[in-house]
CSV table of N, CA and C in Angstrom, one decimal:
chain,number,residue,atom,x,y,z
Y,1,UNK,N,130.0,225.4,116.3
Y,1,UNK,CA,131.2,226.0,116.5
Y,1,UNK,C,132.2,225.3,115.9
Y,2,UNK,N,132.8,226.3,116.7
Y,2,UNK,CA,134.7,226.8,116.6
Y,2,UNK,C,135.0,227.5,117.1
Y,3,UNK,N,136.1,226.8,118.7
Y,3,UNK,CA,136.9,227.7,119.6
Y,3,UNK,C,138.4,227.0,118.9
Y,4,UNK,N,139.0,228.6,119.5
Y,4,UNK,CA,140.2,228.8,119.5
Y,4,UNK,C,141.0,228.5,120.7
Y,5,UNK,N,141.9,227.6,121.7
Y,5,UNK,CA,142.2,228.3,122.9
Y,5,UNK,C,144.2,227.8,122.7
Y,6,UNK,N,144.2,228.7,123.0
Y,6,UNK,CA,145.9,229.4,123.3
Y,6,UNK,C,146.6,229.0,124.5
Y,7,UNK,N,147.5,229.2,124.5
Y,7,UNK,CA,148.6,228.5,125.9
Y,7,UNK,C,149.7,229.1,125.6
Y,8,UNK,N,150.3,229.1,126.8
Y,8,UNK,CA,151.9,229.1,126.6
Y,8,UNK,C,152.2,230.9,126.9
Y,9,UNK,N,151.4,231.2,126.9
Y,9,UNK,CA,152.0,233.1,128.1
Y,9,UNK,C,152.7,233.1,129.0
Y,10,UNK,N,153.4,234.1,129.1
Y,10,UNK,CA,154.0,234.0,131.1
Y,10,UNK,C,154.8,235.7,130.5
Y,11,UNK,N,155.6,235.2,132.0
Y,11,UNK,CA,156.3,236.1,132.5
Y,11,UNK,C,158.2,235.7,132.0
Y,12,UNK,N,158.6,236.6,131.2
Y,12,UNK,CA,159.9,236.3,130.7
Y,12,UNK,C,160.9,237.5,130.6
Y,13,UNK,N,162.2,237.4,131.1
Y,13,UNK,CA,163.1,238.4,131.0
Y,13,UNK,C,163.7,238.6,129.3
Y,14,UNK,N,163.7,239.8,129.1
Y,14,UNK,CA,164.8,240.1,127.7
Y,14,UNK,C,165.6,239.0,127.7
Y,15,UNK,N,165.6,239.1,126.1
Y,15,UNK,CA,166.5,238.3,126.0
Y,15,UNK,C,166.1,237.0,125.6
Y,16,UNK,N,165.1,236.2,126.4
Y,16,UNK,CA,164.1,234.9,127.0
Y,16,UNK,C,162.9,234.3,125.8
Y,17,UNK,N,162.4,232.9,125.7
Y,17,UNK,CA,161.8,233.1,124.9
Y,17,UNK,C,160.5,232.3,125.3
Y,18,UNK,N,159.7,232.8,124.8
Y,18,UNK,CA,158.8,231.6,124.6
Y,18,UNK,C,158.3,230.9,124.0
Y,19,UNK,N,157.0,230.0,123.9
Y,19,UNK,CA,156.6,229.6,122.5
Y,19,UNK,C,154.6,229.7,122.8
Y,20,UNK,N,154.4,230.6,122.0
Y,20,UNK,CA,152.8,229.9,122.2
Y,20,UNK,C,152.2,228.7,121.4
Y,21,UNK,N,151.4,228.2,121.5
Y,21,UNK,CA,150.1,227.9,120.7
Y,21,UNK,C,148.6,227.7,120.9
Y,22,UNK,N,148.0,227.4,119.7
Y,22,UNK,CA,146.5,227.8,119.7
Y,22,UNK,C,146.8,226.9,118.6
Y,23,UNK,N,145.5,225.8,119.9
Y,23,UNK,CA,144.8,225.0,118.9
Y,23,UNK,C,143.0,225.2,118.4
Y,24,UNK,N,142.7,224.9,117.1
Y,24,UNK,CA,140.7,225.4,117.0
Y,24,UNK,C,140.6,223.6,117.0
Y,25,UNK,N,139.4,223.9,117.6
Y,25,UNK,CA,138.6,222.5,117.5
Y,25,UNK,C,137.0,223.7,116.9
Y,26,UNK,N,136.6,221.8,116.8
Y,26,UNK,CA,134.5,221.9,116.6
Y,26,UNK,C,134.6,221.9,114.7
Y,27,UNK,N,133.6,221.9,114.3
Y,27,UNK,CA,132.6,221.9,113.1
Y,27,UNK,C,133.8,222.1,112.1
Y,28,UNK,N,134.8,221.4,112.2
Y,28,UNK,CA,135.6,222.5,110.8
Y,28,UNK,C,135.9,221.6,109.6
Y,29,UNK,N,135.9,222.3,108.4
Y,29,UNK,CA,135.8,221.8,107.3
Y,29,UNK,C,137.4,222.3,107.3
Y,30,UNK,N,137.9,223.0,106.5
Y,30,UNK,CA,139.2,222.7,106.2
Y,30,UNK,C,139.4,225.0,107.3
Y,31,UNK,N,140.6,224.7,107.3
Y,31,UNK,CA,141.2,226.6,107.6
Y,31,UNK,C,142.3,226.8,106.6
Y,32,UNK,N,142.3,228.1,106.7
Y,32,UNK,CA,142.9,228.7,105.2
Y,32,UNK,C,144.3,229.4,106.0
Y,33,UNK,N,144.0,230.8,106.7
Y,33,UNK,CA,145.4,231.5,107.0
Y,33,UNK,C,144.7,231.2,108.7
Y,34,UNK,N,145.9,230.9,109.5
Y,34,UNK,CA,146.4,230.6,111.0
Y,34,UNK,C,147.4,232.2,111.1
Y,35,UNK,N,147.1,232.6,112.3
Y,35,UNK,CA,148.2,234.3,112.8
Y,35,UNK,C,148.3,234.2,114.2
Y,36,UNK,N,148.8,235.1,114.5
Y,36,UNK,CA,149.2,235.5,116.0
Y,36,UNK,C,148.7,237.0,115.3
Y,37,UNK,N,147.9,237.9,116.7
Y,37,UNK,CA,148.4,239.3,116.1
Y,37,UNK,C,148.4,238.9,118.0
Y,38,UNK,N,148.6,241.0,118.5
Y,38,UNK,CA,149.0,241.0,119.3
Y,38,UNK,C,148.1,242.6,119.9
Y,39,UNK,N,148.1,243.2,120.9
Y,39,UNK,CA,148.0,244.5,121.5
Y,39,UNK,C,148.0,244.8,122.8
Y,40,UNK,N,148.9,245.6,123.0
Y,40,UNK,CA,149.2,246.3,123.9
Y,40,UNK,C,148.6,247.9,124.7
Y,41,UNK,N,148.8,248.0,126.0
Y,41,UNK,CA,148.0,249.2,126.6
Y,41,UNK,C,148.0,249.9,125.6
Y,42,UNK,N,146.9,251.1,125.2
Y,42,UNK,CA,146.9,251.4,124.8
Y,42,UNK,C,146.7,251.6,122.5
Y,43,UNK,N,147.5,250.5,122.3
Y,43,UNK,CA,147.7,250.1,121.1
Y,43,UNK,C,146.9,249.6,120.3
Y,44,UNK,N,146.4,249.8,119.0
Y,44,UNK,CA,145.6,248.2,118.1
Y,44,UNK,C,146.3,247.6,118.3
Y,45,UNK,N,145.3,246.3,117.9
Y,45,UNK,CA,145.3,244.9,118.0
Y,45,UNK,C,146.8,245.0,116.1
Y,46,UNK,N,147.3,244.9,116.3
Y,46,UNK,CA,148.7,243.9,114.9
Y,46,UNK,C,148.5,242.8,114.7
Y,47,UNK,N,149.4,242.9,113.3
Y,47,UNK,CA,149.6,241.5,112.6
Y,47,UNK,C,150.8,241.1,113.1
Y,48,UNK,N,150.9,240.0,114.4
Y,48,UNK,CA,152.6,239.0,114.1
Y,48,UNK,C,153.5,238.5,113.5
Y,49,UNK,N,152.4,237.5,112.9
Y,49,UNK,CA,153.0,236.6,111.9
Y,49,UNK,C,151.2,235.9,111.4
Y,50,UNK,N,151.4,235.5,110.2
Y,50,UNK,CA,150.8,234.4,109.3
Y,50,UNK,C,150.5,233.6,109.1
Y,51,UNK,N,150.5,232.8,108.5
Y,51,UNK,CA,150.8,231.5,108.0
Y,51,UNK,C,150.0,231.1,107.0
Y,52,UNK,N,149.7,230.6,106.4
Y,52,UNK,CA,148.4,229.8,105.4
Y,52,UNK,C,148.3,228.5,105.4
Y,53,UNK,N,147.6,227.3,104.9
Y,53,UNK,CA,147.4,226.2,104.6
Y,53,UNK,C,149.0,225.6,104.2
Y,54,UNK,N,149.1,226.2,102.9
Y,54,UNK,CA,149.9,226.2,102.6
Y,54,UNK,C,151.2,226.6,102.6
Y,55,UNK,N,151.2,226.9,103.6
Y,55,UNK,CA,153.1,227.5,104.1
Y,55,UNK,C,153.5,228.9,104.1
Y,56,UNK,N,153.2,229.8,102.5
Y,56,UNK,CA,153.5,230.4,102.7
Y,56,UNK,C,153.0,231.6,104.2
Y,57,UNK,N,154.4,232.4,104.3
Y,57,UNK,CA,154.4,233.0,105.4
Y,57,UNK,C,154.7,234.5,105.3
Y,58,UNK,N,154.1,235.4,106.6
Y,58,UNK,CA,153.8,237.4,106.9
Y,58,UNK,C,154.3,236.7,108.1
Y,59,UNK,N,155.4,237.9,108.2
Y,59,UNK,CA,155.9,238.5,109.3
Y,59,UNK,C,156.1,239.8,109.6
Y,60,UNK,N,155.3,240.1,110.7
Y,60,UNK,CA,155.3,241.7,111.4
Y,60,UNK,C,157.7,242.5,111.2
Y,61,UNK,N,157.9,243.7,110.7
Y,61,UNK,CA,159.2,244.2,110.4
Y,61,UNK,C,159.8,243.5,111.5
Y,62,UNK,N,158.9,244.3,113.0
Y,62,UNK,CA,159.3,244.3,114.2
Y,62,UNK,C,160.1,243.2,114.5
Y,63,UNK,N,159.2,241.8,114.2
Y,63,UNK,CA,159.6,240.6,114.9
Y,63,UNK,C,160.6,239.7,114.0
Y,64,UNK,N,160.7,239.9,112.9
Y,64,UNK,CA,161.5,239.3,112.3
Y,64,UNK,C,162.9,238.6,111.8
Y,65,UNK,N,163.0,237.4,112.0
Y,65,UNK,CA,164.3,237.4,112.8
Y,65,UNK,C,164.5,236.3,114.2
Y,66,UNK,N,163.3,236.7,114.9
Y,66,UNK,CA,162.9,237.2,116.3
Y,66,UNK,C,162.0,235.6,115.9
Y,67,UNK,N,161.0,235.7,116.2
Y,67,UNK,CA,160.0,235.3,115.5
Y,67,UNK,C,160.0,234.0,115.0
Y,68,UNK,N,159.2,232.9,114.7
Y,68,UNK,CA,159.0,231.9,113.5
Y,68,UNK,C,157.5,231.7,114.1
Y,69,UNK,N,156.7,231.6,113.1
Y,69,UNK,CA,155.3,230.8,112.7
Y,69,UNK,C,155.3,229.3,112.0
Y,70,UNK,N,154.2,228.4,112.7
Y,70,UNK,CA,154.8,227.4,111.8
Y,70,UNK,C,153.0,226.7,112.5
Y,71,UNK,N,152.9,225.7,111.6
Y,71,UNK,CA,151.4,225.2,111.7
Y,71,UNK,C,151.5,223.9,111.8
Y,72,UNK,N,150.5,222.6,112.2
Y,72,UNK,CA,150.8,221.9,112.5
Y,72,UNK,C,149.3,221.7,112.4
Y,73,UNK,N,148.4,221.1,110.7
Y,73,UNK,CA,147.5,221.0,110.2
Y,73,UNK,C,146.9,220.0,109.9
Y,74,UNK,N,147.3,218.9,110.6
Y,74,UNK,CA,147.0,217.1,111.2
Y,74,UNK,C,145.8,217.8,112.3
Y,75,UNK,N,147.0,218.8,112.9
Y,75,UNK,CA,145.7,219.0,114.5
Y,75,UNK,C,145.4,219.9,114.7
Y,76,UNK,N,145.2,220.8,113.2
Y,76,UNK,CA,144.6,222.6,112.9
Y,76,UNK,C,145.3,223.8,114.7
Y,77,UNK,N,146.6,223.5,114.3
Y,77,UNK,CA,147.5,224.4,115.6
Y,77,UNK,C,148.2,224.6,114.6
Y,78,UNK,N,148.3,226.2,115.7
Y,78,UNK,CA,149.5,226.8,115.1
Y,78,UNK,C,150.2,227.4,116.6
Y,79,UNK,N,151.7,227.6,116.0
Y,79,UNK,CA,153.2,228.0,116.8
Y,79,UNK,C,153.2,229.2,117.0
Y,80,UNK,N,153.8,230.0,117.0
Y,80,UNK,CA,154.8,231.6,117.9
Y,80,UNK,C,156.2,230.9,118.6
Y,81,UNK,N,156.8,230.6,118.1
Y,81,UNK,CA,158.4,230.5,118.6
Y,81,UNK,C,159.1,231.8,118.7
Y,82,UNK,N,158.8,233.1,119.9
Y,82,UNK,CA,159.2,233.8,120.4
Y,82,UNK,C,160.9,233.6,120.4
Y,83,UNK,N,162.4,234.2,120.0
Y,83,UNK,CA,163.2,234.7,120.6
Y,83,UNK,C,163.1,236.0,120.9
Y,84,UNK,N,164.4,236.1,121.7
Y,84,UNK,CA,165.1,237.3,121.6
Y,84,UNK,C,164.7,238.7,121.9
Y,85,UNK,N,163.3,238.0,123.0
Y,85,UNK,CA,162.2,238.9,123.5
Y,85,UNK,C,162.8,240.6,124.1
Y,86,UNK,N,162.2,241.4,123.8
Y,86,UNK,CA,162.3,243.0,123.9
Y,86,UNK,C,160.8,243.2,124.7
Y,87,UNK,N,161.4,244.0,126.0
Y,87,UNK,CA,159.8,244.6,126.5
Y,87,UNK,C,159.0,245.5,126.0
Y,88,UNK,N,159.1,245.8,124.5
Y,88,UNK,CA,158.2,246.0,123.6
Y,88,UNK,C,157.3,245.1,123.0
Y,89,UNK,N,157.6,243.7,123.6
Y,89,UNK,CA,157.2,242.4,122.8
Y,89,UNK,C,155.7,242.4,124.0
Y,90,UNK,N,156.1,243.5,124.5
Y,90,UNK,CA,154.9,243.1,125.9
Y,90,UNK,C,153.3,243.7,125.1
Y,91,UNK,N,152.0,242.5,125.4
Y,91,UNK,CA,151.1,242.6,124.9
Y,91,UNK,C,150.4,241.5,125.1
Y,92,UNK,N,149.1,240.9,125.2
Y,92,UNK,CA,148.0,240.5,124.7
Y,92,UNK,C,148.2,239.8,123.6
Y,93,UNK,N,148.7,238.5,123.3
Y,93,UNK,CA,148.9,237.4,122.2
Y,93,UNK,C,147.0,237.2,121.7
Y,94,UNK,N,146.7,237.1,120.4
Y,94,UNK,CA,145.8,236.6,119.5
Y,94,UNK,C,146.0,235.7,118.4
Y,95,UNK,N,145.6,234.6,119.7
Y,95,UNK,CA,145.5,233.8,117.6
Y,95,UNK,C,144.3,234.0,116.9
Y,96,UNK,N,144.1,233.7,115.5
Y,96,UNK,CA,143.2,233.9,114.7
Y,96,UNK,C,143.0,232.6,113.7
Y,97,UNK,N,142.1,232.6,113.5
Y,97,UNK,CA,142.0,231.2,112.1
Y,97,UNK,C,141.0,231.6,111.5
Y,98,UNK,N,141.4,231.7,110.2
Y,98,UNK,CA,140.0,231.9,109.1
Y,98,UNK,C,139.5,230.9,109.1
Y,99,UNK,N,138.5,229.7,109.0
Y,99,UNK,CA,137.6,228.6,108.9
Y,99,UNK,C,136.9,228.4,108.5
Y,100,UNK,N,136.7,227.0,107.6
Y,100,UNK,CA,135.2,226.8,107.1
Y,100,UNK,C,134.4,225.8,107.7
Y,101,UNK,N,133.2,226.2,107.3
Y,101,UNK,CA,132.4,226.1,108.1
Y,101,UNK,C,131.4,225.0,107.3
Y,102,UNK,N,130.7,224.3,107.6
Y,102,UNK,CA,129.2,224.4,106.4
Y,102,UNK,C,128.1,224.1,108.0
Y,103,UNK,N,127.0,225.1,107.3
Y,103,UNK,CA,126.2,224.8,107.8
Y,103,UNK,C,125.0,225.5,106.4
Y,104,UNK,N,124.2,224.4,106.4
Y,104,UNK,CA,123.6,224.3,104.8
Y,104,UNK,C,124.8,225.2,103.9
Y,105,UNK,N,125.1,225.9,103.6
Y,105,UNK,CA,126.2,225.8,102.8
Y,105,UNK,C,127.9,227.0,103.2
Y,106,UNK,N,128.6,226.5,102.3
Y,106,UNK,CA,129.9,226.7,103.1
Y,106,UNK,C,130.0,228.2,103.0
Y,107,UNK,N,130.7,228.2,105.2
Y,107,UNK,CA,131.4,229.7,105.7
Y,107,UNK,C,132.4,229.7,105.9
Y,108,UNK,N,133.2,230.7,105.1
Y,108,UNK,CA,134.2,231.2,105.9
Y,108,UNK,C,134.0,232.5,106.9
Y,109,UNK,N,134.7,232.1,107.9
Y,109,UNK,CA,134.5,233.5,109.2
Y,109,UNK,C,135.9,233.0,109.8
Y,110,UNK,N,136.6,234.6,110.3
Y,110,UNK,CA,137.2,234.5,111.1
Y,110,UNK,C,136.7,234.3,112.4
Y,111,UNK,N,138.0,233.0,113.2
Y,111,UNK,CA,137.5,233.5,115.1
Y,111,UNK,C,139.1,233.7,115.3
Y,112,UNK,N,138.7,234.0,116.4
Y,112,UNK,CA,140.1,234.4,117.5
Y,112,UNK,C,139.7,233.1,119.3
Y,113,UNK,N,141.5,233.7,119.4
Y,113,UNK,CA,141.2,233.1,120.9
Y,113,UNK,C,140.8,234.0,121.6
Y,114,UNK,N,140.9,233.4,123.0
Y,114,UNK,CA,140.4,234.3,124.1
Y,114,UNK,C,141.9,235.6,124.2
Y,115,UNK,N,143.7,235.2,124.4
Y,115,UNK,CA,144.2,236.3,124.2
Y,115,UNK,C,145.3,235.6,125.3
Y,116,UNK,N,146.6,235.5,125.0
Y,116,UNK,CA,147.2,235.4,126.5
Y,116,UNK,C,148.2,236.6,126.7
Y,117,UNK,N,148.8,236.8,127.8
Y,117,UNK,CA,148.7,238.0,128.1
Y,117,UNK,C,150.7,237.4,128.5
Y,118,UNK,N,151.9,237.9,127.0
Y,118,UNK,CA,153.2,237.6,126.9
Y,118,UNK,C,153.9,239.4,128.3
Y,119,UNK,N,154.8,238.8,128.6
Y,119,UNK,CA,155.1,240.2,129.6
Y,119,UNK,C,156.7,240.0,129.4
Y,120,UNK,N,157.4,240.6,128.9
Y,120,UNK,CA,159.0,240.8,129.4
Y,120,UNK,C,159.0,241.9,129.7
Y,121,UNK,N,160.1,241.3,130.6
Y,121,UNK,CA,160.7,242.9,132.0
Y,121,UNK,C,162.6,243.2,131.5
Y,122,UNK,N,162.3,243.9,131.5
Y,122,UNK,CA,163.8,244.3,131.0
Y,122,UNK,C,165.0,244.1,132.2
């Protein structure tokens, strides 16, 4: 069983900053990519940022230069530093991790956090 627990969401004014954290726990052999997605009301879930175990990073164009994703492999934790927030960044942010576990064989599965609300007021 693997769990992802997010923290750090909240309400902030435009131009402000927030830092999200997501810690993975459970019977984990390894974690490949970790990342953040978001879903605004009436819209599809979209990738915000992702980082591989080796540190290769991908950002959505809309957040480049404002958001920074990082991870601590020893703690199975991924972070998202969000600066210069805009009202259009308002969404539920979800943590995602590609996790390898073992149950008679190696299994690679995607896991999701419960989501954390980020609201940016104008």
